[in-house]
């Protein structure tokens, strides 16, 4: 009889020990799952930051290379088409890292799985700091006038076709009839600003602006250096060339830069005293106008 009681007691102790071990195992398993979950959340956060940094760098690089831009919410006013795609694809892919990794974790209660299946919000591209307002925002290039004539509806305007090194010439309307003879405009090498918003002038859309040294009484078309060809980019010493795809008229970027665009005593076109030039070929110059505005 005593032996039977001993067996019963041993069985009860064994059952209690088993239950205790089960409880401890469940606790350990829950802690492991929670720890793994926290690790994955941290990894996802780090990946989101990397994506944001990469997107910001991509946008900046495309802006510097004149990539066409569109308006997108949550970013700077203009962003490239490529940057918009990049902002959606990696951001959507980032949350998938969580569930894929969690599948390898120890099995967890159904309630814990439901919590883990919640995907974090898609990362949005962080706003890119806008470039400083200076001559680097202006898309100045060398062009060649291949056709020129009087505007059909305005006696004071020339209507030009200018080769800017692109697939097709740009149509440009210039108010130079009073200052530059028609024969001097024909086949002339010029400097044009190519990222102004196209505007209609007496019914004709002008797609660029011919840069000139200007006074109230005299205007001279600026000349690129000898050896320059259509499409050559004009730089300015001390300023990074990163032109907007198209200048926003509301921001008045050109209007802000214009007072500091002048020729110097050596006839060289400058911005704040730094020469406008085509690298390896020379400076942009006027014919005779010194220390006057360029526009």
PDB file of C-alpha atoms in Angstrom:
ATOM      1  CA  UNK A   1       0.000   0.000   0.000  1.00  0.00           C
ATOM      2  CA  UNK A   2       2.794   2.386   0.904  1.00  0.00           C
ATOM      3  CA  UNK A   3       4.497   1.554  -2.396  1.00  0.00           C
ATOM      4  CA  UNK A   4       1.337   2.459  -4.317  1.00  0.00           C
ATOM      5  CA  UNK A   5       1.076   5.805  -2.554  1.00  0.00           C
ATOM      6  CA  UNK A   6       4.730   6.474  -3.365  1.00  0.00           C
ATOM      7  CA  UNK A   7       4.072   5.749  -7.045  1.00  0.00           C
ATOM      8  CA  UNK A   8       1.064   8.091  -7.070  1.00  0.00           C
ATOM      9  CA  UNK A   9       3.092  10.847  -5.412  1.00  0.00           C
ATOM     10  CA  UNK A  10       5.945  10.362  -7.875  1.00  0.00           C
ATOM     11  CA  UNK A  11       3.479  10.532 -10.749  1.00  0.00           C
ATOM     12  CA  UNK A  12       1.997  13.771  -9.408  1.00  0.00           C
ATOM     13  CA  UNK A  13       5.456  15.304  -8.994  1.00  0.00           C
ATOM     14  CA  UNK A  14       6.387  14.219 -12.510  1.00  0.00           C
ATOM     15  CA  UNK A  15       3.198  15.754 -13.905  1.00  0.00           C
ATOM     16  CA  UNK A  16       3.847  18.996 -12.041  1.00  0.00           C
ATOM     17  CA  UNK A  17       7.430  19.040 -13.312  1.00  0.00           C
ATOM     18  CA  UNK A  18       6.263  18.448 -16.883  1.00  0.00           C
ATOM     19  CA  UNK A  19       3.740  21.280 -16.617  1.00  0.00           C
ATOM     20  CA  UNK A  20       6.433  23.542 -15.197  1.00  0.00           C
ATOM     21  CA  UNK A  21       8.778  22.651 -18.043  1.00  0.00           C
ATOM     22  CA  UNK A  22       6.019  23.278 -20.592  1.00  0.00           C
ATOM     23  CA  UNK A  23       5.379  26.688 -19.077  1.00  0.00           C
ATOM     24  CA  UNK A  24       9.085  27.548 -19.134  1.00  0.00           C
ATOM     25  CA  UNK A  25       9.428  26.356 -22.755  1.00  0.00           C
ATOM     26  CA  UNK A  26       6.451  28.458 -23.799  1.00  0.00           C
ATOM     27  CA  UNK A  27       7.974  31.481 -22.078  1.00  0.00           C
ATOM     28  CA  UNK A  28      11.360  30.907 -23.712  1.00  0.00           C
ATOM     29  CA  UNK A  29       9.739  30.429 -27.121  1.00  0.00           C
ATOM     30  CA  UNK A  30       7.715  33.622 -26.704  1.00  0.00           C
ATOM     31  CA  UNK A  31      10.853  35.554 -25.745  1.00  0.00           C
ATOM     32  CA  UNK A  32      12.723  34.187 -28.770  1.00  0.00           C
ATOM     33  CA  UNK A  33       9.908  35.180 -31.108  1.00  0.00           C
ATOM     34  CA  UNK A  34       9.689  38.648 -29.556  1.00  0.00           C
ATOM     35  CA  UNK A  35      13.462  39.115 -29.802  1.00  0.00           C
ATOM     36  CA  UNK A  36      13.453  37.992 -33.442  1.00  0.00           C
ATOM     37  CA  UNK A  37      10.576  40.346 -34.170  1.00  0.00           C
ATOM     38  CA  UNK A  38      12.448  43.289 -32.638  1.00  0.00           C
ATOM     39  CA  UNK A  39      15.561  42.426 -34.669  1.00  0.00           C
ATOM     40  CA  UNK A  40      13.531  42.343 -37.883  1.00  0.00           C
ATOM     41  CA  UNK A  41      11.870  45.668 -37.075  1.00  0.00           C
ATOM     42  CA  UNK A  42      15.307  47.237 -36.557  1.00  0.00           C
ATOM     43  CA  UNK A  43      16.553  45.719 -39.822  1.00  0.00           C
ATOM     44  CA  UNK A  44      13.511  47.069 -41.687  1.00  0.00           C
ATOM     45  CA  UNK A  45      14.041  50.537 -40.203  1.00  0.00           C
ATOM     46  CA  UNK A  46      17.700  50.492 -41.270  1.00  0.00           C
ATOM     47  CA  UNK A  47      16.732  49.372 -44.781  1.00  0.00           C
ATOM     48  CA  UNK A  48      14.133  52.146 -45.034  1.00  0.00           C
ATOM     49  CA  UNK A  49      16.773  54.730 -44.098  1.00  0.00           C
ATOM     50  CA  UNK A  50      19.150  53.321 -46.716  1.00  0.00           C
ATOM     51  CA  UNK A  51      16.371  53.475 -49.329  1.00  0.00           C
ATOM     52  CA  UNK A  52      15.581  57.090 -48.419  1.00  0.00           C
ATOM     53  CA  UNK A  53      19.244  58.073 -48.656  1.00  0.00           C
ATOM     54  CA  UNK A  54      19.654  56.291 -51.994  1.00  0.00           C
ATOM     55  CA  UNK A  55      16.523  57.949 -53.396  1.00  0.00           C
ATOM     56  CA  UNK A  56      17.678  61.372 -52.247  1.00  0.00           C
ATOM     57  CA  UNK A  57      21.061  60.829 -53.920  1.00  0.00           C
ATOM     58  CA  UNK A  58      19.385  59.560 -57.109  1.00  0.00           C
ATOM     59  CA  UNK A  59      17.107  62.618 -57.316  1.00  0.00           C
ATOM     60  CA  UNK A  60      20.053  64.980 -56.787  1.00  0.00           C
ATOM     61  CA  UNK A  61      22.160  63.267 -59.471  1.00  0.00           C
ATOM     62  CA  UNK A  62      19.317  63.334 -61.998  1.00  0.00           C
ATOM     63  CA  UNK A  63      18.628  66.977 -61.276  1.00  0.00           C
ATOM     64  CA  UNK A  64      22.284  67.787 -61.938  1.00  0.00           C
ATOM     65  CA  UNK A  65      22.121  65.978 -65.269  1.00  0.00           C
ATOM     66  CA  UNK A  66      19.001  67.811 -66.436  1.00  0.00           C
ATOM     67  CA  UNK A  67      16.647  64.825 -66.150  1.00  0.00           C
ATOM     68  CA  UNK A  68      13.038  65.784 -66.983  1.00  0.00           C
ATOM     69  CA  UNK A  69      11.085  66.184 -63.770  1.00  0.00           C
ATOM     70  CA  UNK A  70       7.467  65.894 -62.618  1.00  0.00           C
ATOM     71  CA  UNK A  71       5.650  67.022 -59.501  1.00  0.00           C
ATOM     72  CA  UNK A  72       5.360  64.339 -56.799  1.00  0.00           C
ATOM     73  CA  UNK A  73       3.845  64.644 -53.304  1.00  0.00           C
ATOM     74  CA  UNK A  74       6.174  64.406 -50.339  1.00  0.00           C
ATOM     75  CA  UNK A  75       9.296  65.463 -52.233  1.00  0.00           C
ATOM     76  CA  UNK A  76      10.799  68.694 -53.558  1.00  0.00           C
ATOM     77  CA  UNK A  77       8.721  70.495 -56.100  1.00  0.00           C
ATOM     78  CA  UNK A  78      10.279  68.793 -59.105  1.00  0.00           C
ATOM     79  CA  UNK A  79      11.463  65.219 -59.252  1.00  0.00           C
ATOM     80  CA  UNK A  80      12.521  62.986 -62.123  1.00  0.00           C
ATOM     81  CA  UNK A  81      10.371  60.266 -63.649  1.00  0.00           C
ATOM     82  CA  UNK A  82      13.072  57.751 -62.747  1.00  0.00           C
ATOM     83  CA  UNK A  83      13.190  58.994 -59.166  1.00  0.00           C
ATOM     84  CA  UNK A  84       9.402  58.664 -58.903  1.00  0.00           C
ATOM     85  CA  UNK A  85       9.625  55.012 -59.992  1.00  0.00           C
ATOM     86  CA  UNK A  86      12.522  54.374 -57.639  1.00  0.00           C
ATOM     87  CA  UNK A  87      10.547  55.946 -54.802  1.00  0.00           C
ATOM     88  CA  UNK A  88       7.702  53.444 -55.278  1.00  0.00           C
ATOM     89  CA  UNK A  89       9.443  50.157 -56.099  1.00  0.00           C
ATOM     90  CA  UNK A  90      12.068  49.903 -53.318  1.00  0.00           C
ATOM     91  CA  UNK A  91       9.649  51.299 -50.742  1.00  0.00           C
ATOM     92  CA  UNK A  92       7.087  48.610 -51.571  1.00  0.00           C
ATOM     93  CA  UNK A  93       9.731  45.898 -51.506  1.00  0.00           C
ATOM     94  CA  UNK A  94      11.175  46.899 -48.127  1.00  0.00           C
ATOM     95  CA  UNK A  95       8.329  45.534 -45.935  1.00  0.00           C
ATOM     96  CA  UNK A  96       8.574  42.084 -47.625  1.00  0.00           C
ATOM     97  CA  UNK A  97      11.884  41.521 -45.817  1.00  0.00           C
ATOM     98  CA  UNK A  98      10.017  41.216 -42.525  1.00  0.00           C
ATOM     99  CA  UNK A  99       7.626  38.289 -43.243  1.00  0.00           C
ATOM    100  CA  UNK A 100      10.209  36.434 -45.348  1.00  0.00           C
ATOM    101  CA  UNK A 101      12.716  36.459 -42.496  1.00  0.00           C
ATOM    102  CA  UNK A 102      10.123  35.759 -39.835  1.00  0.00           C
ATOM    103  CA  UNK A 103       9.174  32.515 -41.592  1.00  0.00           C
ATOM    104  CA  UNK A 104      12.525  31.120 -40.451  1.00  0.00           C
ATOM    105  CA  UNK A 105      11.885  31.974 -36.774  1.00  0.00           C
ATOM    106  CA  UNK A 106      10.694  29.299 -34.321  1.00  0.00           C
ATOM    107  CA  UNK A 107       7.004  28.463 -34.578  1.00  0.00           C
ATOM    108  CA  UNK A 108       4.898  30.835 -32.522  1.00  0.00           C
ATOM    109  CA  UNK A 109       1.298  30.962 -31.344  1.00  0.00           C
ATOM    110  CA  UNK A 110      -1.259  32.054 -33.942  1.00  0.00           C
ATOM    111  CA  UNK A 111      -1.809  35.351 -32.128  1.00  0.00           C
ATOM    112  CA  UNK A 112       1.899  36.210 -32.434  1.00  0.00           C
ATOM    113  CA  UNK A 113       1.864  35.439 -36.175  1.00  0.00           C
ATOM    114  CA  UNK A 114      -0.993  37.862 -36.758  1.00  0.00           C
ATOM    115  CA  UNK A 115       1.009  40.635 -35.140  1.00  0.00           C
ATOM    116  CA  UNK A 116       4.055  39.895 -37.286  1.00  0.00           C
ATOM    117  CA  UNK A 117       2.064  39.838 -40.532  1.00  0.00           C
ATOM    118  CA  UNK A 118       1.317  43.561 -40.221  1.00  0.00           C
ATOM    119  CA  UNK A 119       3.533  45.345 -42.732  1.00  0.00           C
ATOM    120  CA  UNK A 120       5.187  48.632 -41.812  1.00  0.00           C
ATOM    121  CA  UNK A 121       4.139  51.702 -43.782  1.00  0.00           C
ATOM    122  CA  UNK A 122       5.931  52.134 -47.092  1.00  0.00           C
ATOM    123  CA  UNK A 123       8.895  54.459 -46.817  1.00  0.00           C
ATOM    124  CA  UNK A 124       8.511  57.818 -48.552  1.00  0.00           C
ATOM    125  CA  UNK A 125      11.474  59.544 -50.191  1.00  0.00           C
ATOM    126  CA  UNK A 126      12.835  62.166 -47.854  1.00  0.00           C
ATOM    127  CA  UNK A 127      12.617  65.737 -49.219  1.00  0.00           C
ATOM    128  CA  UNK A 128      15.756  66.772 -51.087  1.00  0.00           C
ATOM    129  CA  UNK A 129      17.299  70.067 -50.073  1.00  0.00           C
ATOM    130  CA  UNK A 130      16.889  72.569 -52.913  1.00  0.00           C
ATOM    131  CA  UNK A 131      20.065  73.693 -54.629  1.00  0.00           C
ATOM    132  CA  UNK A 132      21.217  77.266 -53.928  1.00  0.00           C
ATOM    133  CA  UNK A 133      19.874  79.955 -56.238  1.00  0.00           C
ATOM    134  CA  UNK A 134      22.825  80.863 -58.442  1.00  0.00           C
ATOM    135  CA  UNK A 135      24.022  80.649 -62.040  1.00  0.00           C
ATOM    136  CA  UNK A 136      24.423  76.862 -61.719  1.00  0.00           C
ATOM    137  CA  UNK A 137      20.622  76.553 -61.935  1.00  0.00           C
ATOM    138  CA  UNK A 138      20.593  78.126 -65.425  1.00  0.00           C
ATOM    139  CA  UNK A 139      20.928  75.786 -68.429  1.00  0.00           C
ATOM    140  CA  UNK A 140      23.284  77.878 -70.577  1.00  0.00           C
ATOM    141  CA  UNK A 141      24.479  76.214 -73.779  1.00  0.00           C
ATOM    142  CA  UNK A 142      26.142  77.062 -77.064  1.00  0.00           C
ATOM    143  CA  UNK A 143      23.808  77.255 -80.056  1.00  0.00           C
ATOM    144  CA  UNK A 144      23.912  78.150 -83.741  1.00  0.00           C
ATOM    145  CA  UNK A 145      21.218  80.147 -85.533  1.00  0.00           C
ATOM    146  CA  UNK A 146      20.381  78.084 -88.624  1.00  0.00           C
ATOM    147  CA  UNK A 147      17.323  80.084 -89.717  1.00  0.00           C
ATOM    148  CA  UNK A 148      16.268  83.659 -88.950  1.00  0.00           C
ATOM    149  CA  UNK A 149      13.613  86.040 -90.189  1.00  0.00           C
ATOM    150  CA  UNK A 150      11.173  88.695 -89.053  1.00  0.00           C
ATOM    151  CA  UNK A 151       8.295  87.620 -86.830  1.00  0.00           C
ATOM    152  CA  UNK A 152       5.177  87.579 -89.048  1.00  0.00           C
ATOM    153  CA  UNK A 153       3.150  89.546 -86.502  1.00  0.00           C
ATOM    154  CA  UNK A 154       5.760  91.802 -84.853  1.00  0.00           C
ATOM    155  CA  UNK A 155       8.220  94.090 -86.646  1.00  0.00           C
ATOM    156  CA  UNK A 156      10.535  94.348 -83.612  1.00  0.00           C
ATOM    157  CA  UNK A 157      11.026  90.581 -83.204  1.00  0.00           C
ATOM    158  CA  UNK A 158      13.210  88.009 -84.937  1.00  0.00           C
ATOM    159  CA  UNK A 159      11.996  84.439 -85.341  1.00  0.00           C
ATOM    160  CA  UNK A 160      14.925  82.004 -85.196  1.00  0.00           C
ATOM    161  CA  UNK A 161      15.642  78.299 -85.407  1.00  0.00           C
ATOM    162  CA  UNK A 162      18.634  77.513 -83.191  1.00  0.00           C
ATOM    163  CA  UNK A 163      20.629  74.279 -83.165  1.00  0.00           C
ATOM    164  CA  UNK A 164      21.420  73.524 -79.506  1.00  0.00           C
ATOM    165  CA  UNK A 165      22.934  70.110 -80.132  1.00  0.00           C
ATOM    166  CA  UNK A 166      19.581  68.362 -79.666  1.00  0.00           C
ATOM    167  CA  UNK A 167      17.518  66.162 -81.968  1.00  0.00           C
ATOM    168  CA  UNK A 168      15.601  69.160 -83.317  1.00  0.00           C
ATOM    169  CA  UNK A 169      16.334  72.893 -83.370  1.00  0.00           C
ATOM    170  CA  UNK A 170      14.561  75.183 -80.905  1.00  0.00           C
ATOM    171  CA  UNK A 171      12.222  77.955 -81.971  1.00  0.00           C
ATOM    172  CA  UNK A 172      13.304  81.231 -80.364  1.00  0.00           C
ATOM    173  CA  UNK A 173      11.762  84.701 -80.514  1.00  0.00           C
ATOM    174  CA  UNK A 174      14.167  87.600 -79.821  1.00  0.00           C
ATOM    175  CA  UNK A 175      13.527  91.333 -79.604  1.00  0.00           C
ATOM    176  CA  UNK A 176      16.742  92.272 -81.401  1.00  0.00           C
ATOM    177  CA  UNK A 177      15.514  93.857 -84.636  1.00  0.00           C
ATOM    178  CA  UNK A 178      16.376  97.391 -83.454  1.00  0.00           C
ATOM    179  CA  UNK A 179      19.878  96.423 -82.312  1.00  0.00           C
ATOM    180  CA  UNK A 180      21.279  93.655 -84.542  1.00  0.00           C
ATOM    181  CA  UNK A 181      20.993  93.581 -88.366  1.00  0.00           C
ATOM    182  CA  UNK A 182      19.417  90.487 -89.876  1.00  0.00           C
ATOM    183  CA  UNK A 183      22.598  89.526 -91.748  1.00  0.00           C
ATOM    184  CA  UNK A 184      24.562  89.461 -88.457  1.00  0.00           C
ATOM    185  CA  UNK A 185      22.065  86.988 -87.003  1.00  0.00           C
ATOM    186  CA  UNK A 186      22.343  84.465 -89.834  1.00  0.00           C
ATOM    187  CA  UNK A 187      24.470  81.369 -89.037  1.00  0.00           C
ATOM    188  CA  UNK A 188      25.688  83.068 -85.866  1.00  0.00           C
ATOM    189  CA  UNK A 189      27.069  81.167 -82.876  1.00  0.00           C
ATOM    190  CA  UNK A 190      25.248  82.240 -79.712  1.00  0.00           C
ATOM    191  CA  UNK A 191      24.742  81.389 -76.044  1.00  0.00           C
ATOM    192  CA  UNK A 192      21.174  80.404 -75.170  1.00  0.00           C
ATOM    193  CA  UNK A 193      19.364  79.699 -71.913  1.00  0.00           C
ATOM    194  CA  UNK A 194      17.412  76.500 -72.494  1.00  0.00           C
ATOM    195  CA  UNK A 195      15.428  75.909 -69.297  1.00  0.00           C
ATOM    196  CA  UNK A 196      13.111  78.902 -69.250  1.00  0.00           C
ATOM    197  CA  UNK A 197       9.447  77.944 -69.344  1.00  0.00           C
ATOM    198  CA  UNK A 198       8.325  78.147 -73.011  1.00  0.00           C
ATOM    199  CA  UNK A 199       6.249  81.281 -73.602  1.00  0.00           C
ATOM    200  CA  UNK A 200       4.163  82.562 -76.490  1.00  0.00           C
ATOM    201  CA  UNK A 201       5.335  85.802 -78.069  1.00  0.00           C
ATOM    202  CA  UNK A 202       2.825  87.189 -80.534  1.00  0.00           C
ATOM    203  CA  UNK A 203       1.406  83.730 -81.192  1.00  0.00           C
ATOM    204  CA  UNK A 204       4.741  81.892 -81.512  1.00  0.00           C
ATOM    205  CA  UNK A 205       6.095  79.749 -78.662  1.00  0.00           C
ATOM    206  CA  UNK A 206       9.682  80.672 -77.780  1.00  0.00           C
ATOM    207  CA  UNK A 207      11.682  77.753 -76.349  1.00  0.00           C
ATOM    208  CA  UNK A 208      14.876  79.508 -75.237  1.00  0.00           C
ATOM    209  CA  UNK A 209      16.513  82.927 -74.859  1.00  0.00           C
ATOM    210  CA  UNK A 210      19.525  84.348 -76.678  1.00  0.00           C
ATOM    211  CA  UNK A 211      21.903  85.865 -74.106  1.00  0.00           C
ATOM    212  CA  UNK A 212      23.088  89.423 -74.774  1.00  0.00           C
ATOM    213  CA  UNK A 213      25.125  92.207 -73.228  1.00  0.00           C
ATOM    214  CA  UNK A 214      22.606  94.987 -72.871  1.00  0.00           C
ATOM    215  CA  UNK A 215      22.197  98.709 -72.240  1.00  0.00           C
ATOM    216  CA  UNK A 216      19.125 100.857 -72.938  1.00  0.00           C
ATOM    217  CA  UNK A 217      20.751 102.100 -76.153  1.00  0.00           C
ATOM    218  CA  UNK A 218      22.815  99.156 -77.349  1.00  0.00           C
ATOM    219  CA  UNK A 219      22.547  95.376 -77.300  1.00  0.00           C
ATOM    220  CA  UNK A 220      25.207  92.854 -78.381  1.00  0.00           C
ATOM    221  CA  UNK A 221      24.684  89.126 -78.775  1.00  0.00           C
ATOM    222  CA  UNK A 222      27.203  87.241 -76.615  1.00  0.00           C
ATOM    223  CA  UNK A 223      29.710  85.099 -78.509  1.00  0.00           C
ATOM    224  CA  UNK A 224      30.884  81.662 -77.350  1.00  0.00           C
ATOM    225  CA  UNK A 225      34.616  80.892 -77.628  1.00  0.00           C
ATOM    226  CA  UNK A 226      36.171  79.953 -80.951  1.00  0.00           C
ATOM    227  CA  UNK A 227      35.899  76.196 -81.454  1.00  0.00           C
ATOM    228  CA  UNK A 228      32.664  75.825 -79.484  1.00  0.00           C
ATOM    229  CA  UNK A 229      29.942  73.737 -81.134  1.00  0.00           C
ATOM    230  CA  UNK A 230      26.163  73.564 -80.679  1.00  0.00           C
ATOM    231  CA  UNK A 231      25.311  71.757 -77.459  1.00  0.00           C
ATOM    232  CA  UNK A 232      28.500  72.696 -75.576  1.00  0.00           C
ATOM    233  CA  UNK A 233      27.638  73.450 -71.951  1.00  0.00           C
ATOM    234  CA  UNK A 234      28.515  76.823 -70.457  1.00  0.00           C
ATOM    235  CA  UNK A 235      29.985  76.705 -66.941  1.00  0.00           C
ATOM    236  CA  UNK A 236      30.870  79.354 -64.375  1.00  0.00           C
ATOM    237  CA  UNK A 237      34.022  79.202 -62.283  1.00  0.00           C
ATOM    238  CA  UNK A 238      33.224  78.461 -58.646  1.00  0.00           C
ATOM    239  CA  UNK A 239      29.633  77.283 -59.223  1.00  0.00           C
ATOM    240  CA  UNK A 240      28.390  73.737 -59.759  1.00  0.00           C
ATOM    241  CA  UNK A 241      26.409  73.326 -62.967  1.00  0.00           C
ATOM    242  CA  UNK A 242      23.156  71.647 -61.903  1.00  0.00           C
ATOM    243  CA  UNK A 243      20.380  73.296 -63.958  1.00  0.00           C
ATOM    244  CA  UNK A 244      16.704  72.764 -63.256  1.00  0.00           C
ATOM    245  CA  UNK A 245      14.906  70.829 -65.986  1.00  0.00           C
ATOM    246  CA  UNK A 246      12.652  73.873 -66.262  1.00  0.00           C
ATOM    247  CA  UNK A 247      12.785  77.036 -64.180  1.00  0.00           C
ATOM    248  CA  UNK A 248       9.701  77.641 -62.064  1.00  0.00           C
ATOM    249  CA  UNK A 249       8.552  81.208 -62.811  1.00  0.00           C
ATOM    250  CA  UNK A 250       7.154  81.543 -59.288  1.00  0.00           C
ATOM    251  CA  UNK A 251      10.610  81.021 -57.770  1.00  0.00           C
ATOM    252  CA  UNK A 252      12.152  83.781 -59.935  1.00  0.00           C
ATOM    253  CA  UNK A 253      15.511  82.007 -60.157  1.00  0.00           C
ATOM    254  CA  UNK A 254      16.703  83.828 -63.282  1.00  0.00           C
ATOM    255  CA  UNK A 255      15.401  87.149 -61.951  1.00  0.00           C
ATOM    256  CA  UNK A 256      17.455  86.581 -58.785  1.00  0.00           C
ATOM    257  CA  UNK A 257      20.623  85.786 -60.761  1.00  0.00           C
ATOM    258  CA  UNK A 258      20.204  88.483 -63.435  1.00  0.00           C
ATOM    259  CA  UNK A 259      21.590  91.480 -61.469  1.00  0.00           C
ATOM    260  CA  UNK A 260      24.883  89.587 -60.979  1.00  0.00           C
ATOM    261  CA  UNK A 261      25.246  88.609 -64.654  1.00  0.00           C
ATOM    262  CA  UNK A 262      27.498  91.258 -66.240  1.00  0.00           C
ATOM    263  CA  UNK A 263      30.390  91.729 -68.601  1.00  0.00           C
ATOM    264  CA  UNK A 264      33.668  92.829 -67.026  1.00  0.00           C
ATOM    265  CA  UNK A 265      36.304  95.308 -68.184  1.00  0.00           C
ATOM    266  CA  UNK A 266      37.765  92.598 -70.457  1.00  0.00           C
ATOM    267  CA  UNK A 267      34.382  92.000 -72.187  1.00  0.00           C
ATOM    268  CA  UNK A 268      34.029  88.583 -70.501  1.00  0.00           C
ATOM    269  CA  UNK A 269      30.517  87.614 -69.399  1.00  0.00           C
ATOM    270  CA  UNK A 270      30.586  86.868 -65.656  1.00  0.00           C
ATOM    271  CA  UNK A 271      28.412  85.924 -62.708  1.00  0.00           C
ATOM    272  CA  UNK A 272      29.493  87.735 -59.539  1.00  0.00           C
ATOM    273  CA  UNK A 273      32.860  88.298 -61.193  1.00  0.00           C
ATOM    274  CA  UNK A 274      33.406  84.649 -62.205  1.00  0.00           C
ATOM    275  CA  UNK A 275      33.759  84.014 -65.938  1.00  0.00           C
ATOM    276  CA  UNK A 276      31.205  82.114 -68.003  1.00  0.00           C
ATOM    277  CA  UNK A 277      33.172  79.662 -70.126  1.00  0.00           C
ATOM    278  CA  UNK A 278      33.134  76.470 -72.153  1.00  0.00           C
ATOM    279  CA  UNK A 279      35.685  74.165 -70.481  1.00  0.00           C
ATOM    280  CA  UNK A 280      38.805  73.743 -72.570  1.00  0.00           C
ATOM    281  CA  UNK A 281      37.664  76.231 -75.219  1.00  0.00           C
ATOM    282  CA  UNK A 282      37.473  79.676 -73.641  1.00  0.00           C
ATOM    283  CA  UNK A 283      35.235  82.424 -72.268  1.00  0.00           C
ATOM    284  CA  UNK A 284      31.909  83.839 -73.395  1.00  0.00           C
ATOM    285  CA  UNK A 285      32.417  87.473 -74.485  1.00  0.00           C
ATOM    286  CA  UNK A 286      30.694  90.573 -75.829  1.00  0.00           C
ATOM    287  CA  UNK A 287      32.012  92.600 -78.770  1.00  0.00           C
ATOM    288  CA  UNK A 288      32.436  96.011 -77.142  1.00  0.00           C
ATOM    289  CA  UNK A 289      30.119  96.439 -74.147  1.00  0.00           C
ATOM    290  CA  UNK A 290      32.012  96.479 -70.842  1.00  0.00           C
ATOM    291  CA  UNK A 291      30.558  96.351 -67.325  1.00  0.00           C
ATOM    292  CA  UNK A 292      26.958  96.036 -68.507  1.00  0.00           C
ATOM    293  CA  UNK A 293      24.161  93.629 -67.663  1.00  0.00           C
ATOM    294  CA  UNK A 294      23.796  90.284 -69.388  1.00  0.00           C
ATOM    295  CA  UNK A 295      20.256  89.138 -70.116  1.00  0.00           C
TER     296      UNK A 295
END
